[in-house]
PDB file of C-alpha atoms and ligand atoms in Angstrom:
ATOM      1  CA  MET A   1     113.771 111.459  87.782  1.00  0.00           C
ATOM      2  CA  ASN A   2     115.787 113.103  90.530  1.00  0.00           C
ATOM      3  CA  ARG A   3     117.603 111.535  93.444  1.00  0.00           C
ATOM      4  CA  ILE A   4     115.766 112.493  96.684  1.00  0.00           C
ATOM      5  CA  ALA A   5     118.208 114.351  98.942  1.00  0.00           C
ATOM      6  CA  GLU A   6     119.230 113.309 102.472  1.00  0.00           C
ATOM      7  CA  SER A   7     117.394 116.357 103.900  1.00  0.00           C
ATOM      8  CA  GLU A   8     114.078 115.360 102.261  1.00  0.00           C
ATOM      9  CA  LEU A   9     113.926 111.650 103.053  1.00  0.00           C
ATOM     10  CA  ILE A  10     115.763 110.918 106.277  1.00  0.00           C
ATOM     11  CA  ILE A  11     117.138 107.381 106.605  1.00  0.00           C
ATOM     12  CA  ASN A  12     118.819 106.493 109.914  1.00  0.00           C
ATOM     13  CA  SER A  13     121.951 104.422 110.570  1.00  0.00           C
ATOM     14  CA  ARG A  14     119.844 101.240 110.689  1.00  0.00           C
ATOM     15  CA  GLY A  15     118.636 101.916 107.149  1.00  0.00           C
ATOM     16  CA  ALA A  16     115.191 102.753 108.541  1.00  0.00           C
ATOM     17  CA  VAL A  17     112.929 105.711 107.757  1.00  0.00           C
ATOM     18  CA  TYR A  18     113.427 108.431 110.389  1.00  0.00           C
ATOM     19  CA  HIS A  19     110.164 108.823 112.343  1.00  0.00           C
ATOM     20  CA  LEU A  20     108.837 105.273 112.083  1.00  0.00           C
ATOM     21  CA  ASP A  21     112.278 103.599 112.485  1.00  0.00           C
ATOM     22  CA  VAL A  22     111.130 100.834 110.138  1.00  0.00           C
ATOM     23  CA  ARG A  23     113.154  99.363 107.234  1.00  0.00           C
ATOM     24  CA  PRO A  24     111.512  98.525 103.897  1.00  0.00           C
ATOM     25  CA  GLU A  25     111.622  94.744 104.469  1.00  0.00           C
ATOM     26  CA  GLU A  26     110.031  95.177 107.930  1.00  0.00           C
ATOM     27  CA  LEU A  27     106.700  96.510 106.584  1.00  0.00           C
ATOM     28  CA  ALA A  28     103.762  94.502 105.203  1.00  0.00           C
ATOM     29  CA  THR A  29     101.639  95.829 102.336  1.00  0.00           C
ATOM     30  CA  THR A  30      98.468  95.538 104.460  1.00  0.00           C
ATOM     31  CA  ILE A  31      98.668  98.120 107.230  1.00  0.00           C
ATOM     32  CA  ILE A  32      96.399  98.888 110.175  1.00  0.00           C
ATOM     33  CA  THR A  33      96.849 102.314 111.741  1.00  0.00           C
ATOM     34  CA  VAL A  34      95.747 103.100 115.288  1.00  0.00           C
ATOM     35  CA  GLY A  35      96.050 106.373 117.183  1.00  0.00           C
ATOM     36  CA  ASP A  36      97.077 105.003 120.569  1.00  0.00           C
ATOM     37  CA  PRO A  37     100.554 103.378 120.733  1.00  0.00           C
ATOM     38  CA  ASP A  38      99.176 100.900 123.325  1.00  0.00           C
ATOM     39  CA  ARG A  39      96.547  99.770 120.801  1.00  0.00           C
ATOM     40  CA  VAL A  40      99.286  98.266 118.592  1.00  0.00           C
ATOM     41  CA  ALA A  41      99.769  95.351 121.003  1.00  0.00           C
ATOM     42  CA  ALA A  42      95.986  95.059 121.361  1.00  0.00           C
ATOM     43  CA  VAL A  43      95.933  94.322 117.620  1.00  0.00           C
ATOM     44  CA  SER A  44      99.086  92.186 117.322  1.00  0.00           C
ATOM     45  CA  LYS A  45      98.011  89.944 120.231  1.00  0.00           C
ATOM     46  CA  HIS A  46      95.601  88.454 117.660  1.00  0.00           C
ATOM     47  CA  PHE A  47      98.440  87.649 115.199  1.00  0.00           C
ATOM     48  CA  ASP A  48      99.444  83.974 114.846  1.00  0.00           C
ATOM     49  CA  ARG A  49     103.072  85.124 114.768  1.00  0.00           C
ATOM     50  CA  VAL A  50     104.779  88.478 115.379  1.00  0.00           C
ATOM     51  CA  GLU A  51     107.835  88.849 113.152  1.00  0.00           C
ATOM     52  CA  GLY A  52     109.181  92.195 114.419  1.00  0.00           C
ATOM     53  CA  LYS A  53     108.494  95.126 116.767  1.00  0.00           C
ATOM     54  CA  TYR A  54     109.842  98.634 116.155  1.00  0.00           C
ATOM     55  CA  GLN A  55     109.374 101.948 117.991  1.00  0.00           C
ATOM     56  CA  HIS A  56     110.467 105.561 117.774  1.00  0.00           C
ATOM     57  CA  ARG A  57     108.588 108.263 119.706  1.00  0.00           C
ATOM     58  CA  GLU A  58     104.813 107.616 119.432  1.00  0.00           C
ATOM     59  CA  PHE A  59     105.246 105.469 116.325  1.00  0.00           C
ATOM     60  CA  VAL A  60     105.059 101.784 117.323  1.00  0.00           C
ATOM     61  CA  THR A  61     105.003  99.134 114.583  1.00  0.00           C
ATOM     62  CA  HIS A  62     104.376  95.394 114.932  1.00  0.00           C
ATOM     63  CA  THR A  63     104.571  93.218 111.810  1.00  0.00           C
ATOM     64  CA  GLY A  64     103.269  89.665 111.806  1.00  0.00           C
ATOM     65  CA  PHE A  65     100.926  87.112 110.297  1.00  0.00           C
ATOM     66  CA  ILE A  66      97.336  85.940 110.569  1.00  0.00           C
ATOM     67  CA  GLY A  67      97.488  82.689 108.605  1.00  0.00           C
ATOM     68  CA  ASN A  68      99.375  83.583 105.439  1.00  0.00           C
ATOM     69  CA  LYS A  69      98.352  87.249 105.556  1.00  0.00           C
ATOM     70  CA  ARG A  70     101.233  89.541 106.520  1.00  0.00           C
ATOM     71  CA  ILE A  71     100.023  92.636 108.366  1.00  0.00           C
ATOM     72  CA  SER A  72     101.750  95.625 109.962  1.00  0.00           C
ATOM     73  CA  VAL A  73     100.022  97.621 112.687  1.00  0.00           C
ATOM     74  CA  VAL A  74     101.368 101.153 113.168  1.00  0.00           C
ATOM     75  CA  SER A  75     100.442 103.806 115.749  1.00  0.00           C
ATOM     76  CA  THR A  76     100.063 107.333 114.436  1.00  0.00           C
ATOM     77  CA  GLY A  77      99.446 109.302 117.620  1.00  0.00           C
ATOM     78  CA  ILE A  78      96.757 111.972 117.400  1.00  0.00           C
ATOM     79  CA  GLY A  79      96.062 114.350 114.518  1.00  0.00           C
ATOM     80  CA  THR A  80      96.670 114.885 110.826  1.00  0.00           C
ATOM     81  CA  ASP A  81     100.077 116.503 111.416  1.00  0.00           C
ATOM     82  CA  ASN A  82     101.197 113.018 112.494  1.00  0.00           C
ATOM     83  CA  ILE A  83      99.344 111.478 109.547  1.00  0.00           C
ATOM     84  CA  ASP A  84     101.456 113.578 107.170  1.00  0.00           C
ATOM     85  CA  ILE A  85     104.544 111.874 108.627  1.00  0.00           C
ATOM     86  CA  VAL A  86     103.149 108.345 108.789  1.00  0.00           C
ATOM     87  CA  LEU A  87     101.573 108.262 105.303  1.00  0.00           C
ATOM     88  CA  ASN A  88     104.606 109.784 103.586  1.00  0.00           C
ATOM     89  CA  GLU A  89     106.998 107.417 105.383  1.00  0.00           C
ATOM     90  CA  LEU A  90     104.864 104.311 104.721  1.00  0.00           C
ATOM     91  CA  ASP A  91     104.810 105.245 101.046  1.00  0.00           C
ATOM     92  CA  ALA A  92     108.561 105.917 100.979  1.00  0.00           C
ATOM     93  CA  LEU A  93     109.197 102.467 102.481  1.00  0.00           C
ATOM     94  CA  VAL A  94     107.585 100.754  99.490  1.00  0.00           C
ATOM     95  CA  ASN A  95     107.938 103.231  96.632  1.00  0.00           C
ATOM     96  CA  ILE A  96     111.383 104.810  97.068  1.00  0.00           C
ATOM     97  CA  ASP A  97     114.572 102.780  96.680  1.00  0.00           C
ATOM     98  CA  PHE A  98     116.534 103.486  99.899  1.00  0.00           C
ATOM     99  CA  GLU A  99     119.873 102.684  98.164  1.00  0.00           C
ATOM    100  CA  THR A 100     119.524 104.925  95.104  1.00  0.00           C
ATOM    101  CA  ARG A 101     116.990 107.391  96.663  1.00  0.00           C
ATOM    102  CA  MET A 102     114.989 107.248  93.433  1.00  0.00           C
ATOM    103  CA  ILE A 103     111.250 106.599  93.028  1.00  0.00           C
ATOM    104  CA  LYS A 104     110.785 102.974  91.982  1.00  0.00           C
ATOM    105  CA  PRO A 105     109.570 102.461  88.391  1.00  0.00           C
ATOM    106  CA  GLU A 106     106.852 100.037  89.603  1.00  0.00           C
ATOM    107  CA  LEU A 107     104.732 101.443  92.416  1.00  0.00           C
ATOM    108  CA  THR A 108     103.225  99.397  95.262  1.00  0.00           C
ATOM    109  CA  HIS A 109      99.671 100.163  96.341  1.00  0.00           C
ATOM    110  CA  LEU A 110      99.245  99.633 100.070  1.00  0.00           C
ATOM    111  CA  SER A 111      96.004  98.809 101.873  1.00  0.00           C
ATOM    112  CA  ILE A 112      95.835 101.180 104.859  1.00  0.00           C
ATOM    113  CA  ILE A 113      93.015 100.679 107.360  1.00  0.00           C
ATOM    114  CA  ARG A 114      92.552 102.970 110.350  1.00  0.00           C
ATOM    115  CA  VAL A 115      90.964 101.394 113.449  1.00  0.00           C
ATOM    116  CA  GLY A 116      90.097 104.275 115.760  1.00  0.00           C
ATOM    117  CA  THR A 117      87.562 105.906 118.039  1.00  0.00           C
ATOM    118  CA  SER A 118      85.164 108.668 117.084  1.00  0.00           C
ATOM    119  CA  GLY A 119      82.218 110.847 118.080  1.00  0.00           C
ATOM    120  CA  SER A 120      78.803 110.283 116.439  1.00  0.00           C
ATOM    121  CA  LEU A 121      76.931 113.254 114.969  1.00  0.00           C
ATOM    122  CA  GLN A 122      73.646 111.439 114.386  1.00  0.00           C
ATOM    123  CA  GLU A 123      71.036 110.380 116.920  1.00  0.00           C
ATOM    124  CA  ASP A 124      70.586 106.986 115.208  1.00  0.00           C
ATOM    125  CA  ILE A 125      74.314 106.093 115.369  1.00  0.00           C
ATOM    126  CA  PRO A 126      74.665 105.117 119.034  1.00  0.00           C
ATOM    127  CA  VAL A 127      77.730 104.684 121.216  1.00  0.00           C
ATOM    128  CA  ASP A 128      79.451 101.292 120.771  1.00  0.00           C
ATOM    129  CA  SER A 129      78.352 101.065 117.110  1.00  0.00           C
ATOM    130  CA  PHE A 130      80.791 101.139 114.169  1.00  0.00           C
ATOM    131  CA  VAL A 131      81.182 103.513 111.217  1.00  0.00           C
ATOM    132  CA  ALA A 132      83.110 102.862 107.998  1.00  0.00           C
ATOM    133  CA  SER A 133      83.899 106.264 106.474  1.00  0.00           C
ATOM    134  CA  THR A 134      82.830 106.724 102.838  1.00  0.00           C
ATOM    135  CA  HIS A 135      84.690 110.072 102.762  1.00  0.00           C
ATOM    136  CA  GLY A 136      87.101 112.004 104.926  1.00  0.00           C
ATOM    137  CA  LEU A 137      86.231 115.702 104.980  1.00  0.00           C
ATOM    138  CA  GLY A 138      89.032 117.728 106.525  1.00  0.00           C
ATOM    139  CA  ILE A 139      88.704 121.055 108.304  1.00  0.00           C
ATOM    140  CA  ASP A 140      92.303 120.675 109.527  1.00  0.00           C
ATOM    141  CA  ASN A 141      94.211 122.244 106.570  1.00  0.00           C
ATOM    142  CA  LEU A 142      96.677 119.374 105.840  1.00  0.00           C
ATOM    143  CA  LEU A 143      95.691 118.655 102.225  1.00  0.00           C
ATOM    144  CA  ASN A 144      95.863 122.349 101.317  1.00  0.00           C
ATOM    145  CA  PHE A 145      99.654 121.854 101.205  1.00  0.00           C
ATOM    146  CA  TYR A 146      99.313 119.275  98.381  1.00  0.00           C
ATOM    147  CA  ARG A 147      97.840 119.586  94.882  1.00  0.00           C
ATOM    148  CA  GLN A 148      94.459 117.948  95.148  1.00  0.00           C
ATOM    149  CA  ASP A 149      92.535 115.958  92.608  1.00  0.00           C
ATOM    150  CA  ASN A 150      88.791 115.632  93.319  1.00  0.00           C
ATOM    151  CA  ASN A 151      86.079 114.006  91.226  1.00  0.00           C
ATOM    152  CA  ASP A 152      82.777 115.814  90.529  1.00  0.00           C
ATOM    153  CA  GLU A 153      80.880 114.291  93.442  1.00  0.00           C
ATOM    154  CA  GLU A 154      83.648 115.174  95.899  1.00  0.00           C
ATOM    155  CA  GLN A 155      83.646 118.773  94.614  1.00  0.00           C
ATOM    156  CA  PHE A 156      79.862 119.058  94.948  1.00  0.00           C
ATOM    157  CA  ILE A 157      79.897 117.710  98.525  1.00  0.00           C
ATOM    158  CA  LEU A 158      82.650 120.150  99.414  1.00  0.00           C
ATOM    159  CA  LYS A 159      80.827 123.125  97.901  1.00  0.00           C
ATOM    160  CA  GLU A 160      77.597 122.262  99.711  1.00  0.00           C
ATOM    161  CA  PHE A 161      79.540 121.753 102.968  1.00  0.00           C
ATOM    162  CA  ALA A 162      81.186 125.188 102.629  1.00  0.00           C
ATOM    163  CA  ASN A 163      77.786 126.836 101.921  1.00  0.00           C
ATOM    164  CA  HIS A 164      76.047 125.025 104.755  1.00  0.00           C
ATOM    165  CA  THR A 165      78.662 125.471 107.499  1.00  0.00           C
ATOM    166  CA  GLN A 166      80.375 128.705 106.389  1.00  0.00           C
ATOM    167  CA  LEU A 167      83.555 127.040 107.697  1.00  0.00           C
ATOM    168  CA  SER A 168      85.606 128.159 104.699  1.00  0.00           C
ATOM    169  CA  SER A 169      84.991 131.857 105.289  1.00  0.00           C
ATOM    170  CA  GLY A 170      86.985 134.338 107.370  1.00  0.00           C
ATOM    171  CA  SER A 171      90.059 132.941 109.056  1.00  0.00           C
ATOM    172  CA  PHE A 172      89.303 129.252 108.382  1.00  0.00           C
ATOM    173  CA  ALA A 173      91.346 127.123 105.987  1.00  0.00           C
ATOM    174  CA  ALA A 174      89.523 125.644 103.011  1.00  0.00           C
ATOM    175  CA  PRO A 175      87.867 122.290 103.819  1.00  0.00           C
ATOM    176  CA  TYR A 176      88.988 119.359 101.648  1.00  0.00           C
ATOM    177  CA  ILE A 177      87.637 115.899 100.868  1.00  0.00           C
ATOM    178  CA  ALA A 178      88.781 112.463  99.708  1.00  0.00           C
ATOM    179  CA  SER A 179      86.912 109.170  99.267  1.00  0.00           C
ATOM    180  CA  ALA A 180      87.574 105.780 100.838  1.00  0.00           C
ATOM    181  CA  GLY A 181      89.268 103.121  98.721  1.00  0.00           C
ATOM    182  CA  ALA A 182      86.204 101.453  97.167  1.00  0.00           C
ATOM    183  CA  SER A 183      87.983  98.082  96.860  1.00  0.00           C
ATOM    184  CA  VAL A 184      88.449  97.974 100.667  1.00  0.00           C
ATOM    185  CA  LEU A 185      85.199  99.691 101.738  1.00  0.00           C
ATOM    186  CA  LYS A 186      83.071  97.074  99.949  1.00  0.00           C
ATOM    187  CA  HIS A 187      84.229  94.418 102.454  1.00  0.00           C
ATOM    188  CA  PHE A 188      82.989  96.444 105.435  1.00  0.00           C
ATOM    189  CA  VAL A 189      79.216  96.693 105.024  1.00  0.00           C
ATOM    190  CA  GLU A 190      77.540  94.316 107.495  1.00  0.00           C
ATOM    191  CA  GLY A 191      77.642  95.727 111.011  1.00  0.00           C
ATOM    192  CA  PHE A 192      78.848  99.158 109.868  1.00  0.00           C
ATOM    193  CA  HIS A 193      77.107 102.497 109.382  1.00  0.00           C
ATOM    194  CA  HIS A 194      78.465 104.312 106.323  1.00  0.00           C
ATOM    195  CA  GLY A 195      78.872 108.070 105.983  1.00  0.00           C
ATOM    196  CA  ILE A 196      81.109 111.103 105.757  1.00  0.00           C
ATOM    197  CA  THR A 197      83.649 111.496 108.559  1.00  0.00           C
ATOM    198  CA  VAL A 198      84.747 115.049 109.382  1.00  0.00           C
ATOM    199  CA  THR A 199      88.340 115.349 110.576  1.00  0.00           C
ATOM    200  CA  CYS A 200      88.997 118.179 113.033  1.00  0.00           C
ATOM    201  CA  PRO A 201      92.233 119.890 114.104  1.00  0.00           C
ATOM    202  CA  GLY A 202      91.421 119.418 117.796  1.00  0.00           C
ATOM    203  CA  PHE A 203      89.186 117.554 120.261  1.00  0.00           C
ATOM    204  CA  TYR A 204      87.627 120.482 122.170  1.00  0.00           C
ATOM    205  CA  GLY A 205      86.827 123.748 120.341  1.00  0.00           C
ATOM    206  CA  PRO A 206      87.231 122.208 116.850  1.00  0.00           C
ATOM    207  CA  GLN A 207      84.662 119.540 117.865  1.00  0.00           C
ATOM    208  CA  GLY A 208      82.298 122.040 119.514  1.00  0.00           C
ATOM    209  CA  ARG A 209      83.201 121.122 123.120  1.00  0.00           C
ATOM    210  CA  VAL A 210      82.989 123.931 125.658  1.00  0.00           C
ATOM    211  CA  LEU A 211      84.880 123.641 128.928  1.00  0.00           C
ATOM    212  CA  ARG A 212      85.999 127.203 129.843  1.00  0.00           C
ATOM    213  CA  LEU A 213      86.543 128.850 126.444  1.00  0.00           C
ATOM    214  CA  PRO A 214      83.707 130.340 124.366  1.00  0.00           C
ATOM    215  CA  LEU A 215      83.629 129.217 120.707  1.00  0.00           C
ATOM    216  CA  THR A 216      83.443 131.161 117.434  1.00  0.00           C
ATOM    217  CA  HIS A 217      81.059 128.487 116.012  1.00  0.00           C
ATOM    218  CA  PRO A 218      78.765 127.422 118.896  1.00  0.00           C
ATOM    219  CA  ASP A 219      76.379 125.849 116.346  1.00  0.00           C
ATOM    220  CA  LEU A 220      79.061 123.569 114.808  1.00  0.00           C
ATOM    221  CA  ILE A 221      77.497 120.271 115.940  1.00  0.00           C
ATOM    222  CA  ASP A 222      74.031 121.275 114.631  1.00  0.00           C
ATOM    223  CA  LYS A 223      75.515 122.354 111.315  1.00  0.00           C
ATOM    224  CA  LEU A 224      77.433 119.067 110.867  1.00  0.00           C
ATOM    225  CA  THR A 225      74.466 116.942 111.971  1.00  0.00           C
ATOM    226  CA  GLY A 226      72.080 118.756 109.585  1.00  0.00           C
ATOM    227  CA  PHE A 227      74.327 118.599 106.504  1.00  0.00           C
ATOM    228  CA  ARG A 228      72.911 116.641 103.539  1.00  0.00           C
ATOM    229  CA  TYR A 229      74.057 116.179  99.969  1.00  0.00           C
ATOM    230  CA  GLY A 230      71.840 113.679  98.128  1.00  0.00           C
ATOM    231  CA  ASN A 231      72.102 110.472 100.184  1.00  0.00           C
ATOM    232  CA  HIS A 232      75.229 111.686 101.944  1.00  0.00           C
ATOM    233  CA  ARG A 233      75.318 112.860 105.549  1.00  0.00           C
ATOM    234  CA  ILE A 234      78.027 113.380 108.139  1.00  0.00           C
ATOM    235  CA  THR A 235      78.022 110.420 110.501  1.00  0.00           C
ATOM    236  CA  ASN A 236      80.927 111.209 112.824  1.00  0.00           C
ATOM    237  CA  PHE A 237      84.076 113.196 113.529  1.00  0.00           C
ATOM    238  CA  GLU A 238      87.572 112.467 114.739  1.00  0.00           C
ATOM    239  CA  MET A 239      91.140 113.608 114.005  1.00  0.00           C
ATOM    240  CA  GLU A 240      92.915 111.517 111.310  1.00  0.00           C
ATOM    241  CA  THR A 241      90.639 110.136 108.568  1.00  0.00           C
ATOM    242  CA  SER A 242      90.751 112.976 106.002  1.00  0.00           C
ATOM    243  CA  GLY A 243      94.557 113.069 106.157  1.00  0.00           C
ATOM    244  CA  ILE A 244      94.799 109.316 105.576  1.00  0.00           C
ATOM    245  CA  TYR A 245      92.271 109.398 102.717  1.00  0.00           C
ATOM    246  CA  GLY A 246      93.697 112.589 101.193  1.00  0.00           C
ATOM    247  CA  ILE A 247      97.398 111.733 101.166  1.00  0.00           C
ATOM    248  CA  GLY A 248      96.774 107.999 100.723  1.00  0.00           C
ATOM    249  CA  LYS A 249      94.634 108.513  97.635  1.00  0.00           C
ATOM    250  CA  LEU A 250      97.077 110.975  96.029  1.00  0.00           C
ATOM    251  CA  LEU A 251      99.846 108.386  96.532  1.00  0.00           C
ATOM    252  CA  GLY A 252      97.741 105.572  95.027  1.00  0.00           C
ATOM    253  CA  HIS A 253      96.977 103.581  98.195  1.00  0.00           C
ATOM    254  CA  HIS A 254      93.666 101.966  99.177  1.00  0.00           C
ATOM    255  CA  CYS A 255      92.523 103.532 102.439  1.00  0.00           C
ATOM    256  CA  LEU A 256      89.691 102.924 104.849  1.00  0.00           C
ATOM    257  CA  SER A 257      88.775 104.348 108.252  1.00  0.00           C
ATOM    258  CA  LEU A 258      86.826 102.192 110.729  1.00  0.00           C
ATOM    259  CA  ASN A 259      85.470 103.998 113.762  1.00  0.00           C
ATOM    260  CA  ALA A 260      84.244 102.712 117.118  1.00  0.00           C
ATOM    261  CA  ILE A 261      81.728 105.308 118.306  1.00  0.00           C
ATOM    262  CA  VAL A 262      82.607 106.214 121.894  1.00  0.00           C
ATOM    263  CA  ALA A 263      80.626 109.485 122.153  1.00  0.00           C
ATOM    264  CA  ASN A 264      77.253 110.556 120.778  1.00  0.00           C
ATOM    265  CA  ARG A 265      77.275 114.348 120.606  1.00  0.00           C
ATOM    266  CA  VAL A 266      73.564 114.701 119.776  1.00  0.00           C
ATOM    267  CA  ARG A 267      72.364 112.496 122.635  1.00  0.00           C
ATOM    268  CA  LYS A 268      75.239 113.724 124.832  1.00  0.00           C
ATOM    269  CA  GLU A 269      76.275 110.179 125.772  1.00  0.00           C
ATOM    270  CA  PHE A 270      79.657 108.533 126.254  1.00  0.00           C
ATOM    271  CA  SER A 271      80.343 104.788 126.029  1.00  0.00           C
ATOM    272  CA  LYS A 272      80.387 102.961 129.365  1.00  0.00           C
ATOM    273  CA  ASP A 273      83.140 100.669 128.037  1.00  0.00           C
ATOM    274  CA  GLY A 274      84.946 102.221 125.082  1.00  0.00           C
ATOM    275  CA  ALA A 275      87.808  99.713 125.414  1.00  0.00           C
ATOM    276  CA  ALA A 276      85.370  96.826 124.818  1.00  0.00           C
ATOM    277  CA  ALA A 277      83.980  98.559 121.710  1.00  0.00           C
ATOM    278  CA  VAL A 278      87.514  99.063 120.360  1.00  0.00           C
ATOM    279  CA  GLU A 279      88.421  95.410 121.058  1.00  0.00           C
ATOM    280  CA  GLN A 280      85.282  94.291 119.212  1.00  0.00           C
ATOM    281  CA  LEU A 281      86.161  96.533 116.247  1.00  0.00           C
ATOM    282  CA  ILE A 282      89.735  95.189 116.175  1.00  0.00           C
ATOM    283  CA  GLN A 283      88.453  91.596 116.032  1.00  0.00           C
ATOM    284  CA  LYS A 284      85.855  92.428 113.368  1.00  0.00           C
ATOM    285  CA  ALA A 285      88.431  94.312 111.275  1.00  0.00           C
ATOM    286  CA  LEU A 286      91.061  91.567 111.547  1.00  0.00           C
ATOM    287  CA  SER A 287      88.711  88.745 110.579  1.00  0.00           C
ATOM    288  CA  THR A 288      87.782  90.636 107.391  1.00  0.00           C
ATOM    289  CA  ILE A 289      91.323  91.836 106.612  1.00  0.00           C
ATOM    290  CA  ALA A 290      92.699  88.293 106.975  1.00  0.00           C
ATOM    291  CA  SER A 291      90.182  87.073 104.394  1.00  0.00           C
ATOM    292  CA  ILE A 292      90.763  89.693 101.655  1.00  0.00           C
TER     293      ILE A 292
HETATM  294  C1  R1P B   1      91.054 111.702 120.441  1.00  0.00           C
HETATM  295  O1  R1P B   1      90.707 111.190 121.677  1.00  0.00           O
HETATM  296  C2  R1P B   1      91.646 110.643 119.531  1.00  0.00           C
HETATM  297  O2  R1P B   1      90.709 109.564 119.380  1.00  0.00           O
HETATM  298  C3  R1P B   1      90.407 109.360 117.998  1.00  0.00           C
HETATM  299  C4  R1P B   1      90.693 110.711 117.381  1.00  0.00           C
HETATM  300  O3  R1P B   1      90.815 110.631 115.991  1.00  0.00           O
HETATM  301  C5  R1P B   1      91.917 111.170 118.121  1.00  0.00           C
HETATM  302  O4  R1P B   1      93.091 110.587 117.617  1.00  0.00           O
HETATM  303  O5  R1P B   1      91.122 108.342 117.362  1.00  0.00           O
HETATM  304  P1  R1P B   1      92.077 107.225 118.037  1.00  0.00           P
HETATM  305  O6  R1P B   1      91.220 106.476 118.979  1.00  0.00           O
HETATM  306  O7  R1P B   1      92.554 106.354 116.936  1.00  0.00           O
HETATM  307  O8  R1P B   1      93.237 107.928 118.689  1.00  0.00           O
HETATM  308  N1  URA B   2      87.600 110.915 119.190  1.00  0.00           N
HETATM  309  C1  URA B   2      87.315 112.172 118.786  1.00  0.00           C
HETATM  310  O1  URA B   2      88.126 112.801 118.103  1.00  0.00           O
HETATM  311  N2  URA B   2      86.144 112.706 119.182  1.00  0.00           N
HETATM  312  C2  URA B   2      85.266 112.061 119.952  1.00  0.00           C
HETATM  313  O2  URA B   2      84.229 112.627 120.291  1.00  0.00           O
HETATM  314  C3  URA B   2      85.570 110.749 120.364  1.00  0.00           C
HETATM  315  C4  URA B   2      86.764 110.195 119.953  1.00  0.00           C
END
């Protein structure tokens, strides 16, 4: 095994990984990710004890305890470009020895649970309801930079998605897919819709929103809503899940994305109190996470 060079894994003068500014001993093995840096405190206010707070740029981390369960909550900012940074640095913190810069012989498998907001693509999944993503299907290109490893079902879903939406033709990057960590997903059944979450490289055009610019795919919402593969359908879209599932799974972590639905794009509705829905999802997620 090779020593990882200073240019590849950047460790600052505090001995912390560059973007997150967190040291290995400052991170728990159960991690909640949120997009909004202000949502970190909205999660850690429920901790019995906060052990440490760290921040660099949009990456805020609070580590603490609920009972005996040690949890870190980390903000990612928006988008899978940020997820590339956060997932690789979280993994480095547990699986690379910062002294020797070598991969550790025994790997740690993190539990990584996203608590975020999302837009529903189905009429029967209303605003203020919750979705646990069975799969992250990315149209954002991130995983095309890594060697992927899909099972048969994932490949079939992907093929049908490409046929149905034509989103892999012309100038579009190939869509990719990864499944939720089954060992985590099984704890989030009651009170959650389950389905495929599509991860987009933007909030407006890439999610079919028209303000002043005409779109190349004006039928995107209809195509996503109408997609079926066996019992699978696309429940919602947002901007991080496929990156978390894709990179997380390749690195051996157990990942789950929990979504508070703030918009319903079929009914054209937006939540009257998205903050309350997010707070409810945080509480629901924490009570389950503390017990597993
Ligand atoms: C867009 O408003 C943001 O909201 C969703 C999207 O994925 C994107 O990050 O998630 P968060 O609420 O976690 O930020
Ligand atoms: N986040 C998204 O990315 N899209 C939505 O419609 C709502 C939240």
